[in-house]
mmCIF file with all atom_site columns, C-alpha atoms in Angstrom:
data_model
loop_
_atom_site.group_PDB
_atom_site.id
_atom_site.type_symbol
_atom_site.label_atom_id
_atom_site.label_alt_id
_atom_site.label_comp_id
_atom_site.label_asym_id
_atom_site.label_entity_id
_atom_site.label_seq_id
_atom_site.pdbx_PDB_ins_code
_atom_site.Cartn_x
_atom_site.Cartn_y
_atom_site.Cartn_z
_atom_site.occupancy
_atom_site.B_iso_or_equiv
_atom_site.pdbx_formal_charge
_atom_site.auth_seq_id
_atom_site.auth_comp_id
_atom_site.auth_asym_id
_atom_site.auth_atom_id
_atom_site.pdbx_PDB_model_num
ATOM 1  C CA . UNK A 1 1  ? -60.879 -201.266 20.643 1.00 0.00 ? 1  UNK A CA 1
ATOM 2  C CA . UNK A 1 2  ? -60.676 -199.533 17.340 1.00 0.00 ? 2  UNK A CA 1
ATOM 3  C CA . UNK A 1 3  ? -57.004 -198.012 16.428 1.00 0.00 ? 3  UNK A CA 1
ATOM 4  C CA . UNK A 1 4  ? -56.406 -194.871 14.908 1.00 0.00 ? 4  UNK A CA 1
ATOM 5  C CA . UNK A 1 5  ? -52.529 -194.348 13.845 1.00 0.00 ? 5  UNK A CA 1
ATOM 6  C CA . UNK A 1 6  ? -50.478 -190.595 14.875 1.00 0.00 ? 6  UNK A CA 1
ATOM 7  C CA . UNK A 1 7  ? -47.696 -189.114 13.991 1.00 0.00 ? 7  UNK A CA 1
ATOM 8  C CA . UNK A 1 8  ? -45.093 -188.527 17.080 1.00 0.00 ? 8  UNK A CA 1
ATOM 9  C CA . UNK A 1 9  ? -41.738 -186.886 16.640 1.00 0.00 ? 9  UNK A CA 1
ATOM 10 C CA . UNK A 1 10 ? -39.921 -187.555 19.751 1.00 0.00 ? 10 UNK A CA 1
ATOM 11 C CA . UNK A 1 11 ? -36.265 -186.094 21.164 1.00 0.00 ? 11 UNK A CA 1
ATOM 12 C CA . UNK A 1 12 ? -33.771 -188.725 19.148 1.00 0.00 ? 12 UNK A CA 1
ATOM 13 C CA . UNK A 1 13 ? -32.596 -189.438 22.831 1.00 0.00 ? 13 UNK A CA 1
ATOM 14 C CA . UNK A 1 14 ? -35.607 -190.538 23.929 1.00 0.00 ? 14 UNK A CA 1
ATOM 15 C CA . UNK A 1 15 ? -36.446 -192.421 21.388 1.00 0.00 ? 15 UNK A CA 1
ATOM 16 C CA . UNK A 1 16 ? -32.640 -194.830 21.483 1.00 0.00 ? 16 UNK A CA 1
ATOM 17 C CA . UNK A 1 17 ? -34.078 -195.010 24.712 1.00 0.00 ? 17 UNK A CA 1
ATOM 18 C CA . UNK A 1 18 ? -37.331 -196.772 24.219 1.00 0.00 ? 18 UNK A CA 1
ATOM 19 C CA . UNK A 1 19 ? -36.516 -198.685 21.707 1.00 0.00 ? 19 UNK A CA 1
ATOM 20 C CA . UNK A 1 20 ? -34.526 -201.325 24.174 1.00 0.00 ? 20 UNK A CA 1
ATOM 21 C CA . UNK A 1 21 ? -37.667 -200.999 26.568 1.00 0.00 ? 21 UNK A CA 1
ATOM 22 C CA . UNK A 1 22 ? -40.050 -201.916 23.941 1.00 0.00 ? 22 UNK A CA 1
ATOM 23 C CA . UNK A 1 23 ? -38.260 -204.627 22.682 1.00 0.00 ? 23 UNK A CA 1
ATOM 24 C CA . UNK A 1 24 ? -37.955 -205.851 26.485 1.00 0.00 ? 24 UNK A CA 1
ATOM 25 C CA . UNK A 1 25 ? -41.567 -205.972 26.401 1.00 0.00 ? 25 UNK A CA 1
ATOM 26 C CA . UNK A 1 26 ? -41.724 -207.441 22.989 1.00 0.00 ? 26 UNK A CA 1
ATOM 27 C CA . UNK A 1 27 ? -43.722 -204.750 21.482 1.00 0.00 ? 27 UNK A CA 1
ATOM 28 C CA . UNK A 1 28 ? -43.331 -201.929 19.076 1.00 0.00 ? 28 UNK A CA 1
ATOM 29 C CA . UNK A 1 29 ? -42.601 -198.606 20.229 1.00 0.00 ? 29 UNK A CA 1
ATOM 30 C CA . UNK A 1 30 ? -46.326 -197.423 19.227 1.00 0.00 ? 30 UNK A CA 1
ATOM 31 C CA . UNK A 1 31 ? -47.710 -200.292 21.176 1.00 0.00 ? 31 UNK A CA 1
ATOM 32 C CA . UNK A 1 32 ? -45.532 -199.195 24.184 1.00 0.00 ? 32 UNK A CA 1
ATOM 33 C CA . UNK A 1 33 ? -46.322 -195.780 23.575 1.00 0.00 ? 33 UNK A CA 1
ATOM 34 C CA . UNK A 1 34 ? -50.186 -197.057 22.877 1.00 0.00 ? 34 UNK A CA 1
ATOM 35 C CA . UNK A 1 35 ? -50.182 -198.814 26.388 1.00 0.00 ? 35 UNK A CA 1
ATOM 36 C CA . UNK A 1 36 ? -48.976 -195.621 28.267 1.00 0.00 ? 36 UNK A CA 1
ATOM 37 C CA . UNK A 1 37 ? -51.911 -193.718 26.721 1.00 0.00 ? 37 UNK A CA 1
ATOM 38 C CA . UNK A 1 38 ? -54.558 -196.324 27.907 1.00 0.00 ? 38 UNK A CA 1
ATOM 39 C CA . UNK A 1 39 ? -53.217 -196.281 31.140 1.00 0.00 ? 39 UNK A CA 1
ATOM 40 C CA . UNK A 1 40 ? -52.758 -192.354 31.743 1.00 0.00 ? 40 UNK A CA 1
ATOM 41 C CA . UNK A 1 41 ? -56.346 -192.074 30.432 1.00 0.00 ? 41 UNK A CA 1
ATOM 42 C CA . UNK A 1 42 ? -57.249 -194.680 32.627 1.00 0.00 ? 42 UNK A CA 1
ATOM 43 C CA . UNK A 1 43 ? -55.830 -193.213 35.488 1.00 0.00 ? 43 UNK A CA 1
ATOM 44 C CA . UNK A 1 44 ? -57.028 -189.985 34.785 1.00 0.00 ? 44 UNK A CA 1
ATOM 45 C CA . UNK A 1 45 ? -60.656 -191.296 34.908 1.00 0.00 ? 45 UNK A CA 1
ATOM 46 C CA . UNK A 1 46 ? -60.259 -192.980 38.009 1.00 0.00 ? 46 UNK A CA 1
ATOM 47 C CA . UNK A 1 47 ? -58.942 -189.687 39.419 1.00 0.00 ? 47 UNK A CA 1
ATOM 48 C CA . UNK A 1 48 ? -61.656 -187.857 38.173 1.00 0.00 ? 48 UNK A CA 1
ATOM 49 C CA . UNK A 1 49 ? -64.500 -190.104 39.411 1.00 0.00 ? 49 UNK A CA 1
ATOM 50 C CA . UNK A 1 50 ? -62.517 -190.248 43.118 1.00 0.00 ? 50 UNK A CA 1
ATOM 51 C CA . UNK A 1 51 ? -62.581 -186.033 42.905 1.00 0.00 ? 51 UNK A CA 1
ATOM 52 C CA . UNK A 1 52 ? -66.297 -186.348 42.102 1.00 0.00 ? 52 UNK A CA 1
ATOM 53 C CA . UNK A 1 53 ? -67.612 -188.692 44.805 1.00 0.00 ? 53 UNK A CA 1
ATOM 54 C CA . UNK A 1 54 ? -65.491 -186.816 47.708 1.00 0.00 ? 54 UNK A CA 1
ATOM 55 C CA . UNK A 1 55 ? -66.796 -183.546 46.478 1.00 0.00 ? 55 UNK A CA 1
ATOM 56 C CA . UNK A 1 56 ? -70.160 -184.492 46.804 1.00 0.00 ? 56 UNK A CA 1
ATOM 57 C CA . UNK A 1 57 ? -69.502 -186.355 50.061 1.00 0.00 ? 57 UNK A CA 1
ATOM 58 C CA . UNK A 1 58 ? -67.879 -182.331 51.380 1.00 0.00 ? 58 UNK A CA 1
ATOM 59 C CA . UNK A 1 59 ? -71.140 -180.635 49.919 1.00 0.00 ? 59 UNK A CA 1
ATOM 60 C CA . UNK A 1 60 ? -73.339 -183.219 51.406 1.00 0.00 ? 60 UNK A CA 1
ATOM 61 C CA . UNK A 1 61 ? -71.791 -182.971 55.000 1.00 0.00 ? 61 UNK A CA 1
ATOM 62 C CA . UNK A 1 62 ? -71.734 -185.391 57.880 1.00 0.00 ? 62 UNK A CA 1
ATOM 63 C CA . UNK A 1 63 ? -73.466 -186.015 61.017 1.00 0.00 ? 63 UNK A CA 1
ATOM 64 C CA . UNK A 1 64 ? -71.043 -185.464 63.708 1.00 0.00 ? 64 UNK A CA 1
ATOM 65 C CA . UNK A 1 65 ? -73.479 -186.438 66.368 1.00 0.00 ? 65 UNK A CA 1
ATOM 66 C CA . UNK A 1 66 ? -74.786 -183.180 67.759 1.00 0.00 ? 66 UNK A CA 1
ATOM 67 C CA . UNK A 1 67 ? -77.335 -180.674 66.596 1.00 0.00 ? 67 UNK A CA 1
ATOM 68 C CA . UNK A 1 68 ? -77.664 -176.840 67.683 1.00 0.00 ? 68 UNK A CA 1
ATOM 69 C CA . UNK A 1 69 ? -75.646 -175.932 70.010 1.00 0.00 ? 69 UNK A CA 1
ATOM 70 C CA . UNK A 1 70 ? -72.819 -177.352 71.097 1.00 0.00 ? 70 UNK A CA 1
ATOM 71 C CA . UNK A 1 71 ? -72.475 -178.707 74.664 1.00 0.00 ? 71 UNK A CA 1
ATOM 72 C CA . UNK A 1 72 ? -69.108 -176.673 75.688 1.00 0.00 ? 72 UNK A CA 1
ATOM 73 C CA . UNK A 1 73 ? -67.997 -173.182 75.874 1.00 0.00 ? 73 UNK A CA 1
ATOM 74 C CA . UNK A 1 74 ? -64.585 -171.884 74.249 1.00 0.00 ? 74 UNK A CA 1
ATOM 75 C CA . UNK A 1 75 ? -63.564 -171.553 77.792 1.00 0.00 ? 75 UNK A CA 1
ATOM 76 C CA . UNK A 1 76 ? -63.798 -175.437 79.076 1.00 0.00 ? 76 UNK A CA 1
ATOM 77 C CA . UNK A 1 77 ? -62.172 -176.415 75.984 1.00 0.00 ? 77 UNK A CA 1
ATOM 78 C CA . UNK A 1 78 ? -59.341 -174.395 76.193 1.00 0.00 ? 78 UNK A CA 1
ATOM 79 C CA . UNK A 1 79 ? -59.057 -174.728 80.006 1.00 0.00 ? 79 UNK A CA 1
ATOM 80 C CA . UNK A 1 80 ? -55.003 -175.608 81.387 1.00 0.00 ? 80 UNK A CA 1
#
């Protein structure tokens, strides 16, 4: 994967912060912060392929097992 290098100016707090977290995970702060972008992206693509199939599954319907009309009235299924 190619790299292409940003310029981030994050809270001072935050960044004390990370610091101890990437050096837990023996990285640099740009790889941790590097990692978190794949993986949001990622995510986000998975989401957005999920979203797609089940909207195409809702316009495409399914069979419920009956066609016309149905075999009750309002009446029977509402009976006490």
């Amino acid at each position: 994967m190619e790299m292409q290098n940003i310029t981030l100016s994050p809270p001072k707090d935050i960044l004390t912060k990370v610091k101890p977290l990437a050096i837990d995970k023996r990285t640099s702060v740009s790889g941790l912060l590097a990692e978190v972008l794949v993986e949001l992206v990622r995510q986000n693509d998975h989401y957005r392929q999920a979203k797609s199939r089940q909207l195409m599954l809702m316009e495409k319907g399914f069979n419920m097992g009956f066609t016309g009309k149905p075999i009750w009235s309002r009446d029977e299924l509402h009976e006490r």
